[in-house]
Amino acid sequence: MTSRFTELVVDCHDPERLAAFWCAVLDFKVIDRSEGKVEIGSWEPTVEEVRARQMPPTLVFIRVPEGKTVKNRLHLDVSPIDGGTDEEVARLLGLGAAKVDVGQGSGRSWVVMADPEGNEFDVLRTLAPSTYTIGPEG
């Protein structure tokens, strides 16, 4: 008997706003919504696919009355795939993220950020392919 990691749930005040933010960050789409809840993912889960293999979890944003009070004990790490880390940080700032200091110190290879409701996440090294410039020799 085994289980599958199928959803990561995020408590929040505004599920629609956070779902829209994370859809833009991750290129996900809304796959389910109901009163006070929005689920997003890169795929639409089916029982057959989940039983067959471990698939990427979806993100579920659920409205709760209380606010965030301390640093997250669990956070997401994201890696840019189409550009450099600095460019991705700039894009995320434009989407409503903020850089935050959680005591990480300077000179780190990652950037700590927070989504529009203050949930911390890290932007890691880029996974974009290296670009090579062809010189005069061809």
PDB file of N, CA and C in Angstrom, residues 12-96:
ATOM      1  N   CYS A  12      -4.719  30.945   2.413  1.00  0.00           N
ATOM      2  CA  CYS A  12      -4.555  32.322   1.972  1.00  0.00           C
ATOM      3  C   CYS A  12      -5.847  33.108   2.166  1.00  0.00           C
ATOM      4  N   HIS A  13      -5.768  34.407   1.962  1.00  0.00           N
ATOM      5  CA  HIS A  13      -6.949  35.273   2.039  1.00  0.00           C
ATOM      6  C   HIS A  13      -7.678  35.354   0.703  1.00  0.00           C
ATOM      7  N   ASP A  14      -6.931  35.344  -0.405  1.00  0.00           N
ATOM      8  CA  ASP A  14      -7.520  35.549  -1.724  1.00  0.00           C
ATOM      9  C   ASP A  14      -7.055  34.453  -2.691  1.00  0.00           C
ATOM     10  N   PRO A  15      -7.761  33.309  -2.711  1.00  0.00           N
ATOM     11  CA  PRO A  15      -7.347  32.200  -3.576  1.00  0.00           C
ATOM     12  C   PRO A  15      -7.256  32.570  -5.056  1.00  0.00           C
ATOM     13  N   GLU A  16      -8.173  33.388  -5.547  1.00  0.00           N
ATOM     14  CA  GLU A  16      -8.143  33.762  -6.965  1.00  0.00           C
ATOM     15  C   GLU A  16      -6.872  34.533  -7.296  1.00  0.00           C
ATOM     16  N   ARG A  17      -6.512  35.481  -6.448  1.00  0.00           N
ATOM     17  CA  ARG A  17      -5.318  36.302  -6.699  1.00  0.00           C
ATOM     18  C   ARG A  17      -4.051  35.452  -6.658  1.00  0.00           C
ATOM     19  N   LEU A  18      -3.927  34.582  -5.640  1.00  0.00           N
ATOM     20  CA  LEU A  18      -2.722  33.758  -5.553  1.00  0.00           C
ATOM     21  C   LEU A  18      -2.672  32.736  -6.668  1.00  0.00           C
ATOM     22  N   ALA A  19      -3.799  32.163  -7.034  1.00  0.00           N
ATOM     23  CA  ALA A  19      -3.821  31.214  -8.149  1.00  0.00           C
ATOM     24  C   ALA A  19      -3.372  31.902  -9.433  1.00  0.00           C
ATOM     25  N   ALA A  20      -3.842  33.112  -9.681  1.00  0.00           N
ATOM     26  CA  ALA A  20      -3.437  33.851 -10.877  1.00  0.00           C
ATOM     27  C   ALA A  20      -1.933  34.128 -10.858  1.00  0.00           C
ATOM     28  N   PHE A  21      -1.407  34.530  -9.698  1.00  0.00           N
ATOM     29  CA  PHE A  21       0.027  34.787  -9.571  1.00  0.00           C
ATOM     30  C   PHE A  21       0.826  33.526  -9.897  1.00  0.00           C
ATOM     31  N   TRP A  22       0.490  32.409  -9.252  1.00  0.00           N
ATOM     32  CA  TRP A  22       1.250  31.178  -9.442  1.00  0.00           C
ATOM     33  C   TRP A  22       1.035  30.581 -10.829  1.00  0.00           C
ATOM     34  N   CYS A  23      -0.130  30.784 -11.446  1.00  0.00           N
ATOM     35  CA  CYS A  23      -0.317  30.366 -12.843  1.00  0.00           C
ATOM     36  C   CYS A  23       0.673  31.109 -13.734  1.00  0.00           C
ATOM     37  N   ALA A  24       0.837  32.398 -13.507  1.00  0.00           N
ATOM     38  CA  ALA A  24       1.776  33.195 -14.298  1.00  0.00           C
ATOM     39  C   ALA A  24       3.219  32.777 -14.035  1.00  0.00           C
ATOM     40  N   VAL A  25       3.555  32.469 -12.786  1.00  0.00           N
ATOM     41  CA  VAL A  25       4.914  32.056 -12.442  1.00  0.00           C
ATOM     42  C   VAL A  25       5.257  30.721 -13.099  1.00  0.00           C
ATOM     43  N   LEU A  26       4.350  29.748 -12.983  1.00  0.00           N
ATOM     44  CA  LEU A  26       4.651  28.366 -13.357  1.00  0.00           C
ATOM     45  C   LEU A  26       4.080  27.928 -14.705  1.00  0.00           C
ATOM     46  N   ASP A  27       3.349  28.813 -15.378  1.00  0.00           N
ATOM     47  CA  ASP A  27       2.659  28.460 -16.614  1.00  0.00           C
ATOM     48  C   ASP A  27       1.674  27.309 -16.368  1.00  0.00           C
ATOM     49  N   PHE A  28       0.967  27.378 -15.242  1.00  0.00           N
ATOM     50  CA  PHE A  28      -0.086  26.429 -14.898  1.00  0.00           C
ATOM     51  C   PHE A  28      -1.418  26.992 -15.357  1.00  0.00           C
ATOM     52  N   LYS A  29      -2.455  26.186 -15.262  1.00  0.00           N
ATOM     53  CA  LYS A  29      -3.809  26.641 -15.558  1.00  0.00           C
ATOM     54  C   LYS A  29      -4.721  26.245 -14.401  1.00  0.00           C
ATOM     55  N   VAL A  30      -5.836  26.952 -14.276  1.00  0.00           N
ATOM     56  CA  VAL A  30      -6.833  26.600 -13.268  1.00  0.00           C
ATOM     57  C   VAL A  30      -7.504  25.311 -13.717  1.00  0.00           C
ATOM     58  N   ILE A  31      -7.526  24.313 -12.827  1.00  0.00           N
ATOM     59  CA  ILE A  31      -8.163  23.045 -13.173  1.00  0.00           C
ATOM     60  C   ILE A  31      -9.413  22.784 -12.343  1.00  0.00           C
ATOM     61  N   ASP A  32      -9.610  23.554 -11.270  1.00  0.00           N
ATOM     62  CA  ASP A  32     -10.830  23.405 -10.478  1.00  0.00           C
ATOM     63  C   ASP A  32     -10.998  24.654  -9.626  1.00  0.00           C
ATOM     64  N   ARG A  33     -12.235  25.024  -9.440  1.00  0.00           N
ATOM     65  CA  ARG A  33     -12.504  26.153  -8.548  1.00  0.00           C
ATOM     66  C   ARG A  33     -13.869  25.937  -7.930  1.00  0.00           C
ATOM     67  N   SER A  34     -13.970  26.333  -6.678  1.00  0.00           N
ATOM     68  CA  SER A  34     -15.244  26.319  -5.961  1.00  0.00           C
ATOM     69  C   SER A  34     -15.182  27.449  -4.946  1.00  0.00           C
ATOM     70  N   GLU A  35     -16.225  27.620  -4.171  1.00  0.00           N
ATOM     71  CA  GLU A  35     -16.274  28.710  -3.193  1.00  0.00           C
ATOM     72  C   GLU A  35     -15.079  28.629  -2.245  1.00  0.00           C
ATOM     73  N   GLY A  36     -14.209  29.635  -2.290  1.00  0.00           N
ATOM     74  CA  GLY A  36     -13.078  29.705  -1.372  1.00  0.00           C
ATOM     75  C   GLY A  36     -11.917  28.803  -1.702  1.00  0.00           C
ATOM     76  N   LYS A  37     -11.880  28.227  -2.917  1.00  0.00           N
ATOM     77  CA  LYS A  37     -10.807  27.294  -3.281  1.00  0.00           C
ATOM     78  C   LYS A  37     -10.529  27.367  -4.779  1.00  0.00           C
ATOM     79  N   VAL A  38      -9.233  27.384  -5.135  1.00  0.00           N
ATOM     80  CA  VAL A  38      -8.822  27.323  -6.535  1.00  0.00           C
ATOM     81  C   VAL A  38      -7.660  26.339  -6.623  1.00  0.00           C
ATOM     82  N   GLU A  39      -7.762  25.403  -7.569  1.00  0.00           N
ATOM     83  CA  GLU A  39      -6.691  24.426  -7.796  1.00  0.00           C
ATOM     84  C   GLU A  39      -6.071  24.693  -9.161  1.00  0.00           C
ATOM     85  N   ILE A  40      -4.734  24.697  -9.208  1.00  0.00           N
ATOM     86  CA  ILE A  40      -4.010  24.919 -10.456  1.00  0.00           C
ATOM     87  C   ILE A  40      -3.022  23.786 -10.673  1.00  0.00           C
ATOM     88  N   GLY A  41      -2.655  23.579 -11.921  1.00  0.00           N
ATOM     89  CA  GLY A  41      -1.675  22.536 -12.200  1.00  0.00           C
ATOM     90  C   GLY A  41      -1.197  22.584 -13.634  1.00  0.00           C
ATOM     91  N   SER A  42      -0.208  21.741 -13.915  1.00  0.00           N
ATOM     92  CA  SER A  42       0.336  21.620 -15.262  1.00  0.00           C
ATOM     93  C   SER A  42      -0.381  20.525 -16.030  1.00  0.00           C
ATOM     94  N   TRP A  43      -1.274  19.817 -15.356  1.00  0.00           N
ATOM     95  CA  TRP A  43      -2.020  18.717 -15.963  1.00  0.00           C
ATOM     96  C   TRP A  43      -3.305  18.537 -15.177  1.00  0.00           C
ATOM     97  N   GLU A  44      -4.269  17.864 -15.761  1.00  0.00           N
ATOM     98  CA  GLU A  44      -5.522  17.606 -15.061  1.00  0.00           C
ATOM     99  C   GLU A  44      -5.493  16.174 -14.537  1.00  0.00           C
ATOM    100  N   PRO A  45      -5.416  16.008 -13.222  1.00  0.00           N
ATOM    101  CA  PRO A  45      -5.259  14.671 -12.647  1.00  0.00           C
ATOM    102  C   PRO A  45      -6.439  13.740 -12.951  1.00  0.00           C
ATOM    103  N   THR A  46      -6.087  12.498 -13.227  1.00  0.00           N
ATOM    104  CA  THR A  46      -7.089  11.438 -13.302  1.00  0.00           C
ATOM    105  C   THR A  46      -6.643  10.334 -12.356  1.00  0.00           C
ATOM    106  N   VAL A  47      -7.584   9.569 -11.864  1.00  0.00           N
ATOM    107  CA  VAL A  47      -7.252   8.473 -10.950  1.00  0.00           C
ATOM    108  C   VAL A  47      -6.276   7.505 -11.612  1.00  0.00           C
ATOM    109  N   GLU A  48      -6.488   7.220 -12.886  1.00  0.00           N
ATOM    110  CA  GLU A  48      -5.630   6.263 -13.589  1.00  0.00           C
ATOM    111  C   GLU A  48      -4.183   6.747 -13.674  1.00  0.00           C
ATOM    112  N   GLU A  49      -3.987   8.013 -14.013  1.00  0.00           N
ATOM    113  CA  GLU A  49      -2.620   8.538 -14.114  1.00  0.00           C
ATOM    114  C   GLU A  49      -1.932   8.585 -12.750  1.00  0.00           C
ATOM    115  N   VAL A  50      -2.671   8.986 -11.732  1.00  0.00           N
ATOM    116  CA  VAL A  50      -2.096   9.071 -10.390  1.00  0.00           C
ATOM    117  C   VAL A  50      -1.719   7.677  -9.879  1.00  0.00           C
ATOM    118  N   ARG A  51      -2.562   6.703 -10.139  1.00  0.00           N
ATOM    119  CA  ARG A  51      -2.253   5.331  -9.709  1.00  0.00           C
ATOM    120  C   ARG A  51      -1.053   4.770 -10.466  1.00  0.00           C
ATOM    121  N   ALA A  52      -0.895   5.131 -11.744  1.00  0.00           N
ATOM    122  CA  ALA A  52       0.151   4.566 -12.586  1.00  0.00           C
ATOM    123  C   ALA A  52       1.550   5.061 -12.222  1.00  0.00           C
ATOM    124  N   ARG A  53       1.662   6.314 -11.818  1.00  0.00           N
ATOM    125  CA  ARG A  53       2.998   6.878 -11.546  1.00  0.00           C
ATOM    126  C   ARG A  53       2.851   8.175 -10.753  1.00  0.00           C
ATOM    127  N   GLN A  54       3.937   8.573 -10.132  1.00  0.00           N
ATOM    128  CA  GLN A  54       3.935   9.837  -9.403  1.00  0.00           C
ATOM    129  C   GLN A  54       3.943  10.978 -10.404  1.00  0.00           C
ATOM    130  N   MET A  55       2.920  11.784 -10.363  1.00  0.00           N
ATOM    131  CA  MET A  55       2.794  12.931 -11.255  1.00  0.00           C
ATOM    132  C   MET A  55       3.083  14.197 -10.450  1.00  0.00           C
ATOM    133  N   PRO A  56       3.379  15.311 -11.129  1.00  0.00           N
ATOM    134  CA  PRO A  56       3.602  16.558 -10.386  1.00  0.00           C
ATOM    135  C   PRO A  56       2.354  16.936  -9.593  1.00  0.00           C
ATOM    136  N   PRO A  57       2.528  17.384  -8.351  1.00  0.00           N
ATOM    137  CA  PRO A  57       1.362  17.786  -7.560  1.00  0.00           C
ATOM    138  C   PRO A  57       0.736  19.066  -8.103  1.00  0.00           C
ATOM    139  N   THR A  58      -0.532  19.240  -7.811  1.00  0.00           N
ATOM    140  CA  THR A  58      -1.210  20.493  -8.116  1.00  0.00           C
ATOM    141  C   THR A  58      -1.058  21.407  -6.907  1.00  0.00           C
ATOM    142  N   LEU A  59      -1.364  22.695  -7.086  1.00  0.00           N
ATOM    143  CA  LEU A  59      -1.395  23.657  -5.986  1.00  0.00           C
ATOM    144  C   LEU A  59      -2.846  24.022  -5.731  1.00  0.00           C
ATOM    145  N   VAL A  60      -3.255  23.971  -4.469  1.00  0.00           N
ATOM    146  CA  VAL A  60      -4.625  24.298  -4.090  1.00  0.00           C
ATOM    147  C   VAL A  60      -4.573  25.472  -3.121  1.00  0.00           C
ATOM    148  N   PHE A  61      -5.253  26.547  -3.475  1.00  0.00           N
ATOM    149  CA  PHE A  61      -5.307  27.742  -2.636  1.00  0.00           C
ATOM    150  C   PHE A  61      -6.669  27.779  -1.961  1.00  0.00           C
ATOM    151  N   ILE A  62      -6.649  27.785  -0.625  1.00  0.00           N
ATOM    152  CA  ILE A  62      -7.881  27.733   0.159  1.00  0.00           C
ATOM    153  C   ILE A  62      -7.974  28.968   1.040  1.00  0.00           C
ATOM    154  N   ARG A  63      -9.139  29.609   0.995  1.00  0.00           N
ATOM    155  CA  ARG A  63      -9.375  30.805   1.820  1.00  0.00           C
ATOM    156  C   ARG A  63      -9.478  30.407   3.292  1.00  0.00           C
ATOM    157  N   VAL A  64      -8.713  31.116   4.126  1.00  0.00           N
ATOM    158  CA  VAL A  64      -8.779  30.957   5.580  1.00  0.00           C
ATOM    159  C   VAL A  64      -8.876  32.348   6.200  1.00  0.00           C
ATOM    160  N   PRO A  65      -9.450  32.450   7.401  1.00  0.00           N
ATOM    161  CA  PRO A  65      -9.621  33.774   8.008  1.00  0.00           C
ATOM    162  C   PRO A  65      -8.342  34.359   8.605  1.00  0.00           C
ATOM    163  N   GLU A  66      -7.438  33.507   9.084  1.00  0.00           N
ATOM    164  CA  GLU A  66      -6.248  34.026   9.763  1.00  0.00           C
ATOM    165  C   GLU A  66      -5.168  34.387   8.753  1.00  0.00           C
ATOM    166  N   GLY A  67      -4.292  35.293   9.150  1.00  0.00           N
ATOM    167  CA  GLY A  67      -3.192  35.722   8.299  1.00  0.00           C
ATOM    168  C   GLY A  67      -1.924  34.944   8.593  1.00  0.00           C
ATOM    169  N   LYS A  68      -0.943  35.111   7.745  1.00  0.00           N
ATOM    170  CA  LYS A  68       0.367  34.495   7.934  1.00  0.00           C
ATOM    171  C   LYS A  68       1.083  35.243   9.056  1.00  0.00           C
ATOM    172  N   THR A  69       1.692  34.500   9.973  1.00  0.00           N
ATOM    173  CA  THR A  69       2.331  35.165  11.110  1.00  0.00           C
ATOM    174  C   THR A  69       3.825  34.895  11.243  1.00  0.00           C
ATOM    175  N   VAL A  70       4.318  33.792  10.700  1.00  0.00           N
ATOM    176  CA  VAL A  70       5.741  33.455  10.836  1.00  0.00           C
ATOM    177  C   VAL A  70       6.282  32.963   9.497  1.00  0.00           C
ATOM    178  N   LYS A  71       7.602  32.782   9.442  1.00  0.00           N
ATOM    179  CA  LYS A  71       8.262  32.241   8.261  1.00  0.00           C
ATOM    180  C   LYS A  71       7.680  30.861   7.951  1.00  0.00           C
ATOM    181  N   ASN A  72       7.513  30.590   6.654  1.00  0.00           N
ATOM    182  CA  ASN A  72       6.990  29.290   6.233  1.00  0.00           C
ATOM    183  C   ASN A  72       7.895  28.156   6.711  1.00  0.00           C
ATOM    184  N   ARG A  73       7.312  27.046   7.100  1.00  0.00           N
ATOM    185  CA  ARG A  73       8.077  25.837   7.408  1.00  0.00           C
ATOM    186  C   ARG A  73       8.271  25.002   6.145  1.00  0.00           C
ATOM    187  N   LEU A  74       7.496  25.285   5.136  1.00  0.00           N
ATOM    188  CA  LEU A  74       7.574  24.605   3.854  1.00  0.00           C
ATOM    189  C   LEU A  74       7.501  25.686   2.785  1.00  0.00           C
ATOM    190  N   HIS A  75       8.338  25.591   1.774  1.00  0.00           N
ATOM    191  CA  HIS A  75       8.273  26.588   0.706  1.00  0.00           C
ATOM    192  C   HIS A  75       8.582  25.947  -0.633  1.00  0.00           C
ATOM    193  N   LEU A  76       8.226  26.647  -1.696  1.00  0.00           N
ATOM    194  CA  LEU A  76       8.501  26.188  -3.048  1.00  0.00           C
ATOM    195  C   LEU A  76       9.840  26.736  -3.512  1.00  0.00           C
ATOM    196  N   ASP A  77      10.523  25.962  -4.335  1.00  0.00           N
ATOM    197  CA  ASP A  77      11.708  26.411  -5.054  1.00  0.00           C
ATOM    198  C   ASP A  77      11.354  26.389  -6.524  1.00  0.00           C
ATOM    199  N   VAL A  78      11.688  27.439  -7.249  1.00  0.00           N
ATOM    200  CA  VAL A  78      11.452  27.485  -8.688  1.00  0.00           C
ATOM    201  C   VAL A  78      12.777  27.737  -9.395  1.00  0.00           C
ATOM    202  N   SER A  79      12.904  27.173 -10.595  1.00  0.00           N
ATOM    203  CA  SER A  79      14.105  27.348 -11.400  1.00  0.00           C
ATOM    204  C   SER A  79      13.708  27.881 -12.767  1.00  0.00           C
ATOM    205  N   PRO A  80      14.265  29.022 -13.181  1.00  0.00           N
ATOM    206  CA  PRO A  80      13.950  29.558 -14.504  1.00  0.00           C
ATOM    207  C   PRO A  80      14.371  28.570 -15.594  1.00  0.00           C
ATOM    208  N   ILE A  81      13.574  28.483 -16.661  1.00  0.00           N
ATOM    209  CA  ILE A  81      13.917  27.578 -17.760  1.00  0.00           C
ATOM    210  C   ILE A  81      14.148  28.308 -19.070  1.00  0.00           C
ATOM    211  N   ASP A  82      13.777  29.597 -19.136  1.00  0.00           N
ATOM    212  CA  ASP A  82      13.886  30.338 -20.387  1.00  0.00           C
ATOM    213  C   ASP A  82      14.868  31.502 -20.337  1.00  0.00           C
ATOM    214  N   GLY A  83      15.488  31.727 -19.222  1.00  0.00           N
ATOM    215  CA  GLY A  83      16.405  32.855 -19.085  1.00  0.00           C
ATOM    216  C   GLY A  83      17.191  32.724 -17.798  1.00  0.00           C
ATOM    217  N   GLY A  84      17.915  33.771 -17.463  1.00  0.00           N
ATOM    218  CA  GLY A  84      18.742  33.757 -16.275  1.00  0.00           C
ATOM    219  C   GLY A  84      17.951  34.024 -15.008  1.00  0.00           C
ATOM    220  N   THR A  85      18.578  33.764 -13.889  1.00  0.00           N
ATOM    221  CA  THR A  85      17.940  33.966 -12.593  1.00  0.00           C
ATOM    222  C   THR A  85      17.581  35.432 -12.386  1.00  0.00           C
ATOM    223  N   ASP A  86      18.473  36.350 -12.746  1.00  0.00           N
ATOM    224  CA  ASP A  86      18.187  37.777 -12.560  1.00  0.00           C
ATOM    225  C   ASP A  86      16.968  38.212 -13.370  1.00  0.00           C
ATOM    226  N   GLU A  87      16.875  37.725 -14.600  1.00  0.00           N
ATOM    227  CA  GLU A  87      15.721  38.070 -15.437  1.00  0.00           C
ATOM    228  C   GLU A  87      14.434  37.502 -14.839  1.00  0.00           C
ATOM    229  N   GLU A  88      14.512  36.289 -14.294  1.00  0.00           N
ATOM    230  CA  GLU A  88      13.317  35.686 -13.697  1.00  0.00           C
ATOM    231  C   GLU A  88      12.899  36.444 -12.445  1.00  0.00           C
ATOM    232  N   VAL A  89      13.859  36.843 -11.622  1.00  0.00           N
ATOM    233  CA  VAL A  89      13.535  37.643 -10.439  1.00  0.00           C
ATOM    234  C   VAL A  89      12.839  38.934 -10.860  1.00  0.00           C
ATOM    235  N   ALA A  90      13.340  39.593 -11.887  1.00  0.00           N
ATOM    236  CA  ALA A  90      12.714  40.830 -12.377  1.00  0.00           C
ATOM    237  C   ALA A  90      11.289  40.555 -12.855  1.00  0.00           C
ATOM    238  N   ARG A  91      11.081  39.450 -13.567  1.00  0.00           N
ATOM    239  CA  ARG A  91       9.731  39.095 -14.042  1.00  0.00           C
ATOM    240  C   ARG A  91       8.786  38.856 -12.869  1.00  0.00           C
ATOM    241  N   LEU A  92       9.272  38.140 -11.860  1.00  0.00           N
ATOM    242  CA  LEU A  92       8.435  37.834 -10.694  1.00  0.00           C
ATOM    243  C   LEU A  92       8.113  39.096  -9.894  1.00  0.00           C
ATOM    244  N   LEU A  93       9.054  40.011  -9.801  1.00  0.00           N
ATOM    245  CA  LEU A  93       8.770  41.294  -9.151  1.00  0.00           C
ATOM    246  C   LEU A  93       7.648  42.013  -9.891  1.00  0.00           C
ATOM    247  N   GLY A  94       7.678  41.958 -11.211  1.00  0.00           N
ATOM    248  CA  GLY A  94       6.635  42.570 -12.020  1.00  0.00           C
ATOM    249  C   GLY A  94       5.276  41.913 -11.845  1.00  0.00           C
ATOM    250  N   LEU A  95       5.260  40.637 -11.460  1.00  0.00           N
ATOM    251  CA  LEU A  95       4.004  39.920 -11.224  1.00  0.00           C
ATOM    252  C   LEU A  95       3.439  40.173  -9.828  1.00  0.00           C
ATOM    253  N   GLY A  96       4.228  40.825  -8.956  1.00  0.00           N
ATOM    254  CA  GLY A  96       3.738  41.113  -7.608  1.00  0.00           C
ATOM    255  C   GLY A  96       4.507  40.453  -6.493  1.00  0.00           C
TER     256      GLY A  96
END
